[in-house]
PDB file of C-alpha atoms in Angstrom:
ATOM      1  CA  MET X  24       0.000   0.000   0.000  1.00  0.00           C
ATOM      2  CA  THR X  25       1.409   3.389  -0.966  1.00  0.00           C
ATOM      3  CA  GLN X  26       1.532   6.195   1.534  1.00  0.00           C
ATOM      4  CA  GLN X  27      -0.742   9.068   0.580  1.00  0.00           C
ATOM      5  CA  HIS X  28       0.477  12.656   0.377  1.00  0.00           C
ATOM      6  CA  PRO X  29      -0.905  14.692   3.255  1.00  0.00           C
ATOM      7  CA  PHE X  30      -3.165  16.627   0.837  1.00  0.00           C
ATOM      8  CA  SER X  31      -4.814  13.553  -0.660  1.00  0.00           C
ATOM      9  CA  SER X  32      -5.378  12.195   2.851  1.00  0.00           C
ATOM     10  CA  TRP X  33      -6.731  15.543   3.996  1.00  0.00           C
ATOM     11  CA  LEU X  34      -9.056  15.849   0.993  1.00  0.00           C
ATOM     12  CA  THR X  35     -10.361  12.290   1.342  1.00  0.00           C
ATOM     13  CA  ARG X  36     -11.062  12.890   5.030  1.00  0.00           C
ATOM     14  CA  GLU X  37     -12.810  16.227   4.389  1.00  0.00           C
ATOM     15  CA  LEU X  38     -14.947  14.774   1.611  1.00  0.00           C
ATOM     16  CA  THR X  39     -15.881  11.746   3.709  1.00  0.00           C
ATOM     17  CA  LEU X  40     -16.978  14.079   6.510  1.00  0.00           C
ATOM     18  CA  ARG X  41     -19.275  15.754   3.979  1.00  0.00           C
ATOM     19  CA  GLY X  42     -20.936  12.540   2.865  1.00  0.00           C
ATOM     20  CA  TYR X  43     -18.781  11.374  -0.017  1.00  0.00           C
ATOM     21  CA  ASP X  44     -18.476   7.591   0.349  1.00  0.00           C
ATOM     22  CA  PHE X  45     -15.355   6.469  -1.485  1.00  0.00           C
ATOM     23  CA  GLY X  46     -16.412   2.852  -0.995  1.00  0.00           C
ATOM     24  CA  LYS X  47     -19.193   3.428  -3.526  1.00  0.00           C
ATOM     25  CA  TYR X  48     -18.757   3.429  -7.274  1.00  0.00           C
ATOM     26  CA  GLY X  49     -19.076   6.881  -8.834  1.00  0.00           C
ATOM     27  CA  THR X  50     -18.096   8.964  -5.821  1.00  0.00           C
ATOM     28  CA  LYS X  51     -15.072  10.499  -7.560  1.00  0.00           C
ATOM     29  CA  SER X  52     -17.251  11.325 -10.566  1.00  0.00           C
ATOM     30  CA  ARG X  53     -19.887  12.913  -8.329  1.00  0.00           C
ATOM     31  CA  PHE X  54     -17.252  15.043  -6.579  1.00  0.00           C
ATOM     32  CA  ALA X  55     -15.772  16.069  -9.953  1.00  0.00           C
ATOM     33  CA  ARG X  56     -19.241  17.168 -11.149  1.00  0.00           C
ATOM     34  CA  ASP X  57     -19.969  19.007  -7.892  1.00  0.00           C
ATOM     35  CA  ALA X  58     -16.633  20.846  -8.118  1.00  0.00           C
ATOM     36  CA  GLU X  59     -16.961  21.385 -11.893  1.00  0.00           C
ATOM     37  CA  LEU X  60     -13.573  19.752 -12.369  1.00  0.00           C
ATOM     38  CA  GLY X  61     -12.394  17.120 -14.785  1.00  0.00           C
ATOM     39  CA  GLU X  62     -12.543  13.574 -13.483  1.00  0.00           C
ATOM     40  CA  SER X  63      -8.908  13.021 -14.435  1.00  0.00           C
ATOM     41  CA  ILE X  64      -7.545  15.789 -12.177  1.00  0.00           C
ATOM     42  CA  VAL X  65      -9.762  14.663  -9.293  1.00  0.00           C
ATOM     43  CA  SER X  66      -8.570  11.093  -9.730  1.00  0.00           C
ATOM     44  CA  ARG X  67      -4.895  12.126  -9.943  1.00  0.00           C
ATOM     45  CA  VAL X  68      -5.160  14.323  -6.838  1.00  0.00           C
ATOM     46  CA  LEU X  69      -6.900  11.591  -4.849  1.00  0.00           C
ATOM     47  CA  ARG X  70      -4.295   9.014  -5.972  1.00  0.00           C
ATOM     48  CA  ASP X  71      -1.450  11.359  -5.012  1.00  0.00           C
ATOM     49  CA  GLU X  72      -0.265  11.692  -8.588  1.00  0.00           C
ATOM     50  CA  ALA X  73      -0.784  15.464  -8.715  1.00  0.00           C
ATOM     51  CA  LEU X  74      -1.228  18.451  -6.454  1.00  0.00           C
ATOM     52  CA  PRO X  75      -4.029  20.879  -7.289  1.00  0.00           C
ATOM     53  CA  ASP X  76      -3.409  24.307  -8.744  1.00  0.00           C
ATOM     54  CA  ILE X  77      -5.043  27.437  -7.330  1.00  0.00           C
ATOM     55  CA  LYS X  78      -8.099  27.160  -9.602  1.00  0.00           C
ATOM     56  CA  THR X  79      -8.642  23.551  -8.523  1.00  0.00           C
ATOM     57  CA  CYS X  80      -8.236  24.511  -4.848  1.00  0.00           C
ATOM     58  CA  THR X  81     -10.901  27.181  -5.304  1.00  0.00           C
ATOM     59  CA  ALA X  82     -13.304  24.621  -6.780  1.00  0.00           C
ATOM     60  CA  ILE X  83     -12.559  22.142  -3.983  1.00  0.00           C
ATOM     61  CA  ALA X  84     -13.179  24.852  -1.372  1.00  0.00           C
ATOM     62  CA  GLY X  85     -16.553  25.551  -2.962  1.00  0.00           C
ATOM     63  CA  VAL X  86     -17.617  21.934  -2.523  1.00  0.00           C
ATOM     64  CA  LEU X  87     -16.201  21.701   0.997  1.00  0.00           C
ATOM     65  CA  GLY X  88     -17.800  24.977   2.022  1.00  0.00           C
ATOM     66  CA  CYS X  89     -14.551  26.368   3.373  1.00  0.00           C
ATOM     67  CA  LYS X  90     -12.186  29.191   2.489  1.00  0.00           C
ATOM     68  CA  THR X  91      -9.838  28.670  -0.437  1.00  0.00           C
ATOM     69  CA  THR X  92      -6.896  29.514   1.835  1.00  0.00           C
ATOM     70  CA  GLU X  93      -7.675  26.425   3.945  1.00  0.00           C
ATOM     71  CA  VAL X  94      -7.364  24.218   0.857  1.00  0.00           C
ATOM     72  CA  LEU X  95      -4.235  26.044  -0.352  1.00  0.00           C
ATOM     73  CA  ILE X  96      -2.597  25.503   3.052  1.00  0.00           C
ATOM     74  CA  ALA X  97      -3.556  21.807   3.059  1.00  0.00           C
ATOM     75  CA  ALA X  98      -2.085  21.460  -0.446  1.00  0.00           C
ATOM     76  CA  GLY X  99       1.137  23.110   0.707  1.00  0.00           C
ATOM     77  CA  LEU X 100       0.777  25.930  -1.827  1.00  0.00           C
ATOM     78  CA  ILE X 101       0.862  28.652   0.824  1.00  0.00           C
ATOM     79  CA  PRO X 102       2.254  28.551   4.358  1.00  0.00           C
ATOM     80  CA  ASP X 103      -0.008  28.278   7.350  1.00  0.00           C
ATOM     81  CA  GLU X 104       0.340  31.696   8.961  1.00  0.00           C
ATOM     82  CA  GLY X 105      -0.028  30.045  12.363  1.00  0.00           C
ATOM     83  CA  ASP X 106       3.269  28.262  11.692  1.00  0.00           C
ATOM     84  CA  LEU X 107       5.166  31.454  10.868  1.00  0.00           C
ATOM     85  CA  GLU X 108       7.144  33.316  13.479  1.00  0.00           C
ATOM     86  CA  PRO X 109       6.510  37.031  13.164  1.00  0.00           C
ATOM     87  CA  ARG X 110       9.718  38.962  12.801  1.00  0.00           C
ATOM     88  CA  PRO X 111      10.216  42.372  14.333  1.00  0.00           C
ATOM     89  CA  LEU X 112       9.853  45.297  11.956  1.00  0.00           C
ATOM     90  CA  THR X 113      12.942  47.274  11.057  1.00  0.00           C
ATOM     91  CA  PRO X 114      12.987  50.985  11.905  1.00  0.00           C
ATOM     92  CA  ARG X 115      12.532  51.734   8.184  1.00  0.00           C
ATOM     93  CA  GLU X 116       9.446  49.455   8.010  1.00  0.00           C
ATOM     94  CA  HIS X 117       7.969  51.242  11.031  1.00  0.00           C
ATOM     95  CA  LEU X 118       8.618  54.534   9.292  1.00  0.00           C
ATOM     96  CA  VAL X 119       6.885  53.412   6.094  1.00  0.00           C
ATOM     97  CA  GLY X 120       3.962  52.194   8.175  1.00  0.00           C
ATOM     98  CA  LEU X 121       3.745  55.600   9.825  1.00  0.00           C
ATOM     99  CA  VAL X 122       4.008  57.943   6.818  1.00  0.00           C
ATOM    100  CA  GLY X 123       3.877  55.669   3.764  1.00  0.00           C
ATOM    101  CA  ASP X 124       6.239  55.933   0.806  1.00  0.00           C
ATOM    102  CA  ASP X 125       6.570  59.720   0.908  1.00  0.00           C
ATOM    103  CA  VAL X 126      10.354  60.161   1.122  1.00  0.00           C
ATOM    104  CA  LEU X 127      10.145  63.779   2.323  1.00  0.00           C
ATOM    105  CA  ALA X 128       7.759  62.809   5.133  1.00  0.00           C
ATOM    106  CA  GLN X 129      10.055  59.942   6.084  1.00  0.00           C
ATOM    107  CA  GLU X 130      13.057  62.259   6.247  1.00  0.00           C
ATOM    108  CA  ALA X 131      11.094  64.773   8.328  1.00  0.00           C
ATOM    109  CA  VAL X 132      10.209  62.061  10.845  1.00  0.00           C
ATOM    110  CA  ILE X 133      13.834  60.879  10.935  1.00  0.00           C
ATOM    111  CA  VAL X 134      15.038  64.433  11.643  1.00  0.00           C
ATOM    112  CA  LEU X 135      12.503  64.700  14.480  1.00  0.00           C
ATOM    113  CA  LEU X 136      13.457  61.308  15.924  1.00  0.00           C
ATOM    114  CA  ARG X 137      17.173  62.143  15.721  1.00  0.00           C
ATOM    115  CA  ALA X 138      16.526  65.402  17.578  1.00  0.00           C
ATOM    116  CA  LEU X 139      14.788  63.377  20.289  1.00  0.00           C
ATOM    117  CA  GLY X 140      17.593  60.813  20.332  1.00  0.00           C
ATOM    118  CA  LYS X 141      15.234  58.030  19.244  1.00  0.00           C
ATOM    119  CA  TRP X 142      16.571  57.244  15.736  1.00  0.00           C
ATOM    120  CA  THR X 143      19.471  54.803  15.826  1.00  0.00           C
ATOM    121  CA  ALA X 144      19.444  53.361  12.323  1.00  0.00           C
TER     122      ALA X 144
END
């Protein structure tokens, strides 16, 4: 028995929870129709022969009734933001967040911060 890719396992589990019985003939075809996808891509994804593209993930999300980002994360196409460590902003990034891309406004803020002894970059 071959080990399934986490996405194919995830998709099979999610579909089963929504009433798709993969023990019955025609279930893959029914899912393909419901998602408006070709049977071949559905079959390849469920057999772990292909990962879905963004358009396919959107169609799958429609059938599952979830956000497309959930499917994209499960497929490994985008990172799960919960797994990412936020990094501290640089002083320049804080500055851009404060006044935007206006270079003159940025320089004015830097002059003010230097006068206050708060600009170290």
